[in-house]
PDB file of C-alpha atoms in Angstrom:
ATOM      1  CA  MET Q 195     -31.147  19.152  40.652  1.00 86.00           C
ATOM      2  CA  PHE Q 196     -30.004  19.696  44.059  1.00 89.00           C
ATOM      3  CA  GLY Q 197     -29.359  16.282  44.762  1.00 88.00           C
ATOM      4  CA  LYS Q 198     -27.584  16.088  41.297  1.00 88.00           C
ATOM      5  CA  GLY Q 199     -25.390  19.125  42.469  1.00 87.00           C
ATOM      6  CA  LEU Q 200     -24.118  17.738  45.631  1.00 89.00           C
ATOM      7  CA  TYR Q 201     -23.411  14.303  43.661  1.00 82.00           C
ATOM      8  CA  ASP Q 202     -21.400  15.872  40.890  1.00 88.00           C
ATOM      9  CA  TYR Q 203     -19.404  18.354  42.872  1.00 86.00           C
ATOM     10  CA  TYR Q 204     -18.486  15.952  46.102  1.00 87.00           C
ATOM     11  CA  THR Q 205     -17.752  13.135  43.697  1.00 81.00           C
ATOM     12  CA  ALA Q 206     -15.465  14.880  41.615  1.00 83.00           C
ATOM     13  CA  ILE Q 207     -13.602  16.361  45.016  1.00 84.00           C
ATOM     14  CA  LEU Q 208     -13.560  13.061  46.514  1.00 79.00           C
ATOM     15  CA  GLU Q 209     -11.590  11.619  43.061  1.00 75.00           C
ATOM     16  CA  GLU Q 210      -9.511  14.685  43.096  1.00 74.00           C
ATOM     17  CA  GLU Q 211      -8.205  14.551  46.804  1.00 70.00           C
ATOM     18  CA  TYR Q 212      -8.196  10.770  47.075  1.00 65.00           C
ATOM     19  CA  PRO Q 213      -7.250   9.302  43.473  1.00 66.00           C
ATOM     20  CA  ALA Q 214      -7.393   5.563  44.960  1.00 59.00           C
ATOM     21  CA  VAL Q 215     -11.219   5.998  45.384  1.00 54.00           C
ATOM     22  CA  LYS Q 216     -11.570   5.728  41.603  1.00 60.00           C
ATOM     23  CA  THR Q 217     -10.491   1.867  42.224  1.00 54.00           C
ATOM     24  CA  PHE Q 218     -14.049   1.279  44.053  1.00 57.00           C
ATOM     25  CA  THR Q 219     -16.188   4.262  41.938  1.00 58.00           C
ATOM     26  CA  TRP Q 220     -15.388   3.039  38.322  1.00 52.00           C
ATOM     27  CA  MET Q 221     -18.834   1.560  38.065  1.00 58.00           C
ATOM     28  CA  ILE Q 222     -20.654   4.712  39.211  1.00 65.00           C
ATOM     29  CA  PRO Q 223     -21.177   7.878  36.974  1.00 72.00           C
ATOM     30  CA  ASP Q 224     -18.427  10.456  37.254  1.00 75.00           C
ATOM     31  CA  GLY Q 225     -18.846  13.422  39.165  1.00 79.00           C
ATOM     32  CA  ASN Q 226     -18.060  17.178  37.661  1.00 79.00           C
ATOM     33  CA  ARG Q 227     -17.113  19.981  39.938  1.00 88.00           C
ATOM     34  CA  LYS Q 228     -18.070  22.553  37.573  1.00 91.00           C
ATOM     35  CA  ARG Q 229     -21.502  21.235  36.709  1.00 90.00           C
ATOM     36  CA  GLY Q 230     -22.342  20.260  40.332  1.00 90.00           C
ATOM     37  CA  LEU Q 231     -21.430  24.109  41.577  1.00 90.00           C
ATOM     38  CA  GLY Q 232     -23.716  25.442  38.431  1.00 93.00           C
ATOM     39  CA  LEU Q 233     -26.567  23.156  39.921  1.00 90.00           C
ATOM     40  CA  LEU Q 234     -26.423  24.228  43.393  1.00 93.00           C
ATOM     41  CA  LYS Q 235     -26.336  27.825  42.347  1.00 93.00           C
ATOM     42  CA  ARG Q 236     -29.381  27.489  40.204  1.00 93.00           C
ATOM     43  CA  THR Q 237     -30.931  25.679  43.513  1.00 93.00           C
ATOM     44  CA  ALA Q 238     -30.125  28.435  45.454  1.00 93.00           C
ATOM     45  CA  GLU Q 239     -32.015  30.805  42.918  1.00 91.00           C
ATOM     46  CA  GLU Q 240     -34.800  28.706  41.719  1.00 90.00           C
ATOM     47  CA  GLY Q 241     -35.281  26.082  44.406  1.00 83.00           C
ATOM     48  CA  TYR Q 242     -38.388  26.095  46.400  1.00 79.00           C
ATOM     49  CA  TYR Q 243     -38.024  23.774  49.080  1.00 85.00           C
ATOM     50  CA  VAL Q 244     -34.201  23.311  49.462  1.00 94.00           C
ATOM     51  CA  GLN Q 245     -32.873  27.070  48.910  1.00 93.00           C
ATOM     52  CA  THR Q 246     -31.484  27.130  52.362  1.00 95.00           C
ATOM     53  CA  GLU Q 247     -29.780  23.781  52.014  1.00 96.00           C
ATOM     54  CA  ALA Q 248     -28.223  24.786  48.669  1.00 96.00           C
ATOM     55  CA  LEU Q 249     -27.243  28.117  50.389  1.00 97.00           C
ATOM     56  CA  TYR Q 250     -25.504  26.094  53.047  1.00 97.00           C
ATOM     57  CA  TYR Q 251     -23.924  23.980  50.815  1.00 96.00           C
ATOM     58  CA  LEU Q 252     -22.353  26.745  48.521  1.00 97.00           C
ATOM     59  CA  THR Q 253     -21.129  28.619  51.846  1.00 98.00           C
ATOM     60  CA  GLN Q 254     -19.395  25.095  52.809  1.00 96.00           C
ATOM     61  CA  VAL Q 255     -18.100  24.288  49.188  1.00 96.00           C
ATOM     62  CA  TYR Q 256     -16.568  28.193  48.717  1.00 97.00           C
ATOM     63  CA  TYR Q 257     -15.067  28.092  52.378  1.00 97.00           C
ATOM     64  CA  LEU Q 258     -13.689  24.447  52.327  1.00 95.00           C
ATOM     65  CA  TYR Q 259     -12.903  23.633  49.100  1.00 95.00           C
ATOM     66  CA  GLU Q 260     -12.544  26.450  46.495  1.00 95.00           C
ATOM     67  CA  ASP Q 261     -10.683  29.108  48.777  1.00 94.00           C
ATOM     68  CA  ASP Q 262     -13.338  31.812  47.415  1.00 98.00           C
ATOM     69  CA  TYR Q 263     -14.084  33.751  50.818  1.00 98.00           C
ATOM     70  CA  PRO Q 264     -16.070  36.510  48.972  1.00 98.00           C
ATOM     71  CA  ALA Q 265     -18.525  33.912  47.566  1.00 98.00           C
ATOM     72  CA  SER Q 266     -18.709  32.113  51.053  1.00 98.00           C
ATOM     73  CA  ARG Q 267     -19.498  35.389  52.541  1.00 98.00           C
ATOM     74  CA  ARG Q 268     -22.151  36.258  50.063  1.00 98.00           C
ATOM     75  CA  TYR Q 269     -23.898  32.900  50.407  1.00 98.00           C
ATOM     76  CA  VAL Q 270     -23.853  32.887  54.318  1.00 98.00           C
ATOM     77  CA  GLN Q 271     -25.075  36.469  54.395  1.00 98.00           C
ATOM     78  CA  ARG Q 272     -27.907  35.156  52.444  1.00 98.00           C
ATOM     79  CA  LEU Q 273     -28.347  32.453  55.073  1.00 98.00           C
ATOM     80  CA  ARG Q 274     -28.493  35.259  57.919  1.00 98.00           C
ATOM     81  CA  GLU Q 275     -30.891  37.230  55.944  1.00 98.00           C
ATOM     82  CA  ARG Q 276     -33.324  34.328  55.683  1.00 96.00           C
ATOM     83  CA  HIS Q 277     -32.761  32.791  59.042  1.00 97.00           C
ATOM     84  CA  PRO Q 278     -31.509  35.835  61.207  1.00 98.00           C
ATOM     85  CA  ASP Q 279     -31.784  33.903  64.612  1.00 98.00           C
ATOM     86  CA  ASN Q 280     -30.082  30.809  63.430  1.00 98.00           C
ATOM     87  CA  PRO Q 281     -26.787  30.457  65.754  1.00 98.00           C
ATOM     88  CA  TYR Q 282     -25.187  28.210  63.576  1.00 98.00           C
ATOM     89  CA  PHE Q 283     -25.184  30.194  60.505  1.00 98.00           C
ATOM     90  CA  HIS Q 284     -24.371  33.272  62.718  1.00 99.00           C
ATOM     91  CA  ASN Q 285     -21.163  31.563  63.977  1.00 98.00           C
ATOM     92  CA  PHE Q 286     -20.552  30.482  60.601  1.00 98.00           C
ATOM     93  CA  GLU Q 287     -20.419  34.196  59.242  1.00 99.00           C
ATOM     94  CA  GLY Q 288     -17.729  34.681  61.750  1.00 99.00           C
ATOM     95  CA  ARG Q 289     -15.664  31.778  60.777  1.00 98.00           C
ATOM     96  CA  VAL Q 290     -15.542  32.809  56.966  1.00 98.00           C
ATOM     97  CA  TYR Q 291     -14.154  36.136  57.979  1.00 98.00           C
ATOM     98  CA  ALA Q 292     -11.717  34.622  60.457  1.00 98.00           C
ATOM     99  CA  ARG Q 293     -10.553  32.025  57.749  1.00 97.00           C
ATOM    100  CA  TRP Q 294     -10.362  35.122  55.324  1.00 97.00           C
ATOM    101  CA  ASN Q 295      -8.226  36.963  57.764  1.00 97.00           C
ATOM    102  CA  ARG Q 296     -10.472  39.547  58.484  1.00 98.00           C
ATOM    103  CA  TRP Q 297     -10.643  39.512  62.129  1.00 97.00           C
ATOM    104  CA  ASP Q 298     -12.182  42.742  62.825  1.00 97.00           C
ATOM    105  CA  GLN Q 299     -15.276  41.938  61.035  1.00 98.00           C
ATOM    106  CA  ALA Q 300     -14.873  38.217  62.673  1.00 98.00           C
ATOM    107  CA  GLU Q 301     -14.843  39.793  65.894  1.00 98.00           C
ATOM    108  CA  GLU Q 302     -17.782  42.038  65.647  1.00 98.00           C
ATOM    109  CA  VAL Q 303     -19.668  38.660  64.861  1.00 99.00           C
ATOM    110  CA  PHE Q 304     -18.836  36.687  67.570  1.00 99.00           C
ATOM    111  CA  ASP Q 305     -19.317  39.479  69.977  1.00 99.00           C
ATOM    112  CA  GLU Q 306     -23.018  39.398  68.753  1.00 99.00           C
ATOM    113  CA  VAL Q 307     -23.060  35.687  69.305  1.00 99.00           C
ATOM    114  CA  VAL Q 308     -21.635  35.890  72.898  1.00 99.00           C
ATOM    115  CA  ALA Q 309     -24.027  38.573  73.725  1.00 99.00           C
ATOM    116  CA  ARG Q 310     -27.055  36.528  72.538  1.00 99.00           C
ATOM    117  CA  CYS Q 311     -25.643  33.383  74.382  1.00 98.00           C
ATOM    118  CA  GLU Q 312     -25.404  35.374  77.734  1.00 98.00           C
ATOM    119  CA  ASN Q 313     -29.019  36.928  77.129  1.00 98.00           C
ATOM    120  CA  GLY Q 314     -30.397  33.333  76.632  1.00 97.00           C
ATOM    121  CA  ARG Q 315     -31.602  33.706  73.074  1.00 98.00           C
ATOM    122  CA  PRO Q 316     -33.093  30.495  71.915  1.00 97.00           C
ATOM    123  CA  GLY Q 317     -30.706  28.461  70.308  1.00 97.00           C
ATOM    124  CA  TYR Q 318     -27.795  30.001  71.573  1.00 98.00           C
ATOM    125  CA  VAL Q 319     -26.673  27.191  73.861  1.00 97.00           C
ATOM    126  CA  ALA Q 320     -23.158  26.849  75.461  1.00 95.00           C
ATOM    127  CA  HIS Q 321     -21.612  25.024  72.271  1.00 95.00           C
ATOM    128  CA  MET Q 322     -22.354  28.414  70.392  1.00 98.00           C
ATOM    129  CA  GLU Q 323     -20.735  30.348  72.838  1.00 98.00           C
ATOM    130  CA  GLU Q 324     -17.559  27.949  72.948  1.00 97.00           C
ATOM    131  CA  ILE Q 325     -17.119  28.330  69.099  1.00 98.00           C
ATOM    132  CA  ALA Q 326     -17.587  32.108  69.407  1.00 99.00           C
ATOM    133  CA  ARG Q 327     -14.869  32.341  72.282  1.00 98.00           C
ATOM    134  CA  TYR Q 328     -12.465  30.238  70.568  1.00 99.00           C
ATOM    135  CA  TYR Q 329     -12.375  32.769  67.435  1.00 99.00           C
ATOM    136  CA  LEU Q 330     -12.373  35.797  69.877  1.00 99.00           C
ATOM    137  CA  GLY Q 331      -9.449  34.499  71.619  1.00 99.00           C
ATOM    138  CA  ARG Q 332      -7.547  34.319  68.389  1.00 98.00           C
ATOM    139  CA  ALA Q 333      -8.498  37.762  67.357  1.00 98.00           C
ATOM    140  CA  HIS Q 334      -7.515  39.112  70.592  1.00 98.00           C
ATOM    141  CA  LEU Q 335      -4.004  37.402  70.629  1.00 98.00           C
ATOM    142  CA  TYR Q 336      -3.567  38.375  67.013  1.00 95.00           C
ATOM    143  CA  ASP Q 337      -4.264  42.019  67.805  1.00 96.00           C
ATOM    144  CA  GLU Q 338      -1.891  41.684  70.766  1.00 97.00           C
ATOM    145  CA  GLU Q 339      -4.932  42.479  73.164  1.00 98.00           C
ATOM    146  CA  TYR Q 340      -3.591  39.592  75.530  1.00 98.00           C
ATOM    147  CA  ASP Q 341      -5.742  40.291  78.836  1.00 98.00           C
ATOM    148  CA  GLU Q 342      -8.761  39.858  76.354  1.00 98.00           C
ATOM    149  CA  ALA Q 343      -7.532  36.823  74.894  1.00 99.00           C
ATOM    150  CA  LEU Q 344      -6.652  35.276  78.143  1.00 98.00           C
ATOM    151  CA  GLU Q 345     -10.371  35.924  79.315  1.00 98.00           C
ATOM    152  CA  ASP Q 346     -11.733  34.343  75.968  1.00 99.00           C
ATOM    153  CA  PHE Q 347      -9.717  31.354  76.447  1.00 98.00           C
ATOM    154  CA  GLY Q 348     -10.358  30.787  80.213  1.00 98.00           C
ATOM    155  CA  ARG Q 349     -14.077  31.062  79.455  1.00 98.00           C
ATOM    156  CA  LEU Q 350     -13.619  28.802  76.763  1.00 97.00           C
ATOM    157  CA  GLU Q 351     -11.844  26.236  79.371  1.00 96.00           C
ATOM    158  CA  ARG Q 352     -14.825  26.666  81.725  1.00 96.00           C
ATOM    159  CA  LEU Q 353     -17.441  26.529  79.170  1.00 95.00           C
ATOM    160  CA  THR Q 354     -16.019  22.939  78.013  1.00 93.00           C
ATOM    161  CA  ASP Q 355     -15.521  21.670  81.161  1.00 90.00           C
ATOM    162  CA  ARG Q 356     -19.176  20.483  80.958  1.00 81.00           C
ATOM    163  CA  ASP Q 357     -18.519  17.836  78.339  1.00 74.00           C
ATOM    164  CA  LEU Q 358     -15.003  16.316  78.770  1.00 68.00           C
ATOM    165  CA  ASP Q 359     -15.597  13.831  76.260  1.00 70.00           C
ATOM    166  CA  ASN Q 360     -15.555  16.290  73.268  1.00 72.00           C
ATOM    167  CA  ASN Q 361     -12.353  18.113  74.089  1.00 84.00           C
ATOM    168  CA  ARG Q 362     -11.631  19.179  70.422  1.00 93.00           C
ATOM    169  CA  LEU Q 363     -12.144  23.002  71.566  1.00 96.00           C
ATOM    170  CA  ARG Q 364     -11.062  22.345  75.201  1.00 95.00           C
ATOM    171  CA  ILE Q 365      -7.592  21.226  74.340  1.00 97.00           C
ATOM    172  CA  ARG Q 366      -7.363  24.443  72.109  1.00 98.00           C
ATOM    173  CA  SER Q 367      -8.228  26.474  75.106  1.00 98.00           C
ATOM    174  CA  PHE Q 368      -5.343  25.346  77.008  1.00 98.00           C
ATOM    175  CA  LEU Q 369      -2.901  25.548  73.864  1.00 98.00           C
ATOM    176  CA  TYR Q 370      -4.073  28.858  73.072  1.00 99.00           C
ATOM    177  CA  GLN Q 371      -3.982  30.051  77.195  1.00 99.00           C
ATOM    178  CA  GLY Q 372      -0.157  28.848  76.854  1.00 99.00           C
ATOM    179  CA  MET Q 373       0.424  30.773  73.505  1.00 99.00           C
ATOM    180  CA  VAL Q 374      -1.034  34.165  75.326  1.00 99.00           C
ATOM    181  CA  LEU Q 375       1.042  33.757  78.320  1.00 98.00           C
ATOM    182  CA  ASP Q 376       4.128  33.214  76.456  1.00 98.00           C
ATOM    183  CA  ALA Q 377       3.320  36.365  74.591  1.00 98.00           C
ATOM    184  CA  MET Q 378       2.898  38.294  77.663  1.00 98.00           C
ATOM    185  CA  GLY Q 379       6.383  36.903  79.120  1.00 97.00           C
ATOM    186  CA  ARG Q 380       4.664  34.645  81.592  1.00 98.00           C
ATOM    187  CA  ARG Q 381       6.747  31.547  80.696  1.00 98.00           C
ATOM    188  CA  GLU Q 382       6.021  29.247  83.332  1.00 98.00           C
ATOM    189  CA  LEU Q 383       2.707  29.639  83.445  1.00 98.00           C
ATOM    190  CA  ALA Q 384       2.664  28.987  79.658  1.00 98.00           C
ATOM    191  CA  LYS Q 385       4.637  25.751  79.914  1.00 98.00           C
ATOM    192  CA  ARG Q 386       1.923  24.364  82.648  1.00 98.00           C
ATOM    193  CA  LYS Q 387      -0.543  24.912  79.829  1.00 98.00           C
ATOM    194  CA  TYR Q 388       1.552  23.154  77.368  1.00 99.00           C
ATOM    195  CA  ARG Q 389       2.035  20.155  79.678  1.00 98.00           C
ATOM    196  CA  HIS Q 390      -1.638  20.081  80.548  1.00 97.00           C
ATOM    197  CA  VAL Q 391      -2.167  19.743  76.723  1.00 98.00           C
ATOM    198  CA  LEU Q 392       0.128  16.825  76.318  1.00 98.00           C
ATOM    199  CA  GLU Q 393      -1.839  15.237  79.030  1.00 96.00           C
ATOM    200  CA  MET Q 394      -5.187  15.268  77.058  1.00 94.00           C
ATOM    201  CA  GLU Q 395      -6.146  13.193  74.230  1.00 92.00           C
ATOM    202  CA  ASP Q 396      -5.665  14.959  71.207  1.00 94.00           C
ATOM    203  CA  PRO Q 397      -7.958  14.586  68.281  1.00 92.00           C
ATOM    204  CA  VAL Q 398      -6.706  18.084  66.382  1.00 95.00           C
ATOM    205  CA  GLY Q 399      -3.097  17.874  66.244  1.00 94.00           C
ATOM    206  CA  ALA Q 400      -2.365  20.006  69.479  1.00 97.00           C
ATOM    207  CA  HIS Q 401       0.314  17.924  70.910  1.00 98.00           C
ATOM    208  CA  ASP Q 402       3.087  18.805  68.202  1.00 98.00           C
ATOM    209  CA  ARG Q 403       2.672  22.553  68.829  1.00 98.00           C
ATOM    210  CA  ALA Q 404       2.598  22.071  72.730  1.00 98.00           C
ATOM    211  CA  GLU Q 405       5.964  20.276  72.457  1.00 98.00           C
ATOM    212  CA  ARG Q 406       7.290  23.082  70.050  1.00 98.00           C
ATOM    213  CA  TYR Q 407       6.313  25.644  72.460  1.00 98.00           C
ATOM    214  CA  LEU Q 408       7.829  23.686  75.493  1.00 98.00           C
ATOM    215  CA  ASP Q 409      11.074  24.040  73.618  1.00 97.00           C
ATOM    216  CA  GLU Q 410      10.651  27.196  72.261  1.00 97.00           C
ATOM    217  CA  PRO Q 411       8.242  30.127  73.584  1.00 97.00           C
ATOM    218  CA  TYR Q 412       5.642  30.745  71.243  1.00 97.00           C
ATOM    219  CA  SER Q 413       6.156  34.586  69.666  1.00 89.00           C
ATOM    220  CA  ARG Q 414       4.085  36.436  66.990  1.00 78.00           C
TER     221      ARG Q 414
END
């Protein structure tokens, strides 16, 4: 039931988002988005061995494809109830709130993640803090708490210094530091950050924004 649900849902999504794949998938059974969701929900309620997996994929599905954040929150909270010490699910709860633009709730979750990282809780490794710091910095920026935002993005920069080959969050740390500095009226320092972004490899599309903010300062 679980495997069939995944197949149905993701095959349908693939064909909806990339119609050209039908050229290659015509010989395999069609997916069905609604049926796939139904099977995943049944597994989440009735499955014994794969309930956690079903809850995880339902959280992902509603977060990424269905744009149904109340549903995504419902499933991620069930994951957290079952696995309260899992740092990935902990961060995921905060990401759901952030994507939903419920930044106060996101900040509360990520503050707890950072506290657990700083206290050395098992599994709460540096990368978990990197994710939390990124979202906390954004929350403080949007709340115009610029000193706190600068502290978060500065901490993110220092954390990501340990793994320069994986710079998806590192390049964002420099971009957002520039944005915060612009919001604080510290234009020359902001421009240095944007130029640093342009010197880095860009796996996340940060160069376009850095070039834009070099031409015209970031503003809320």
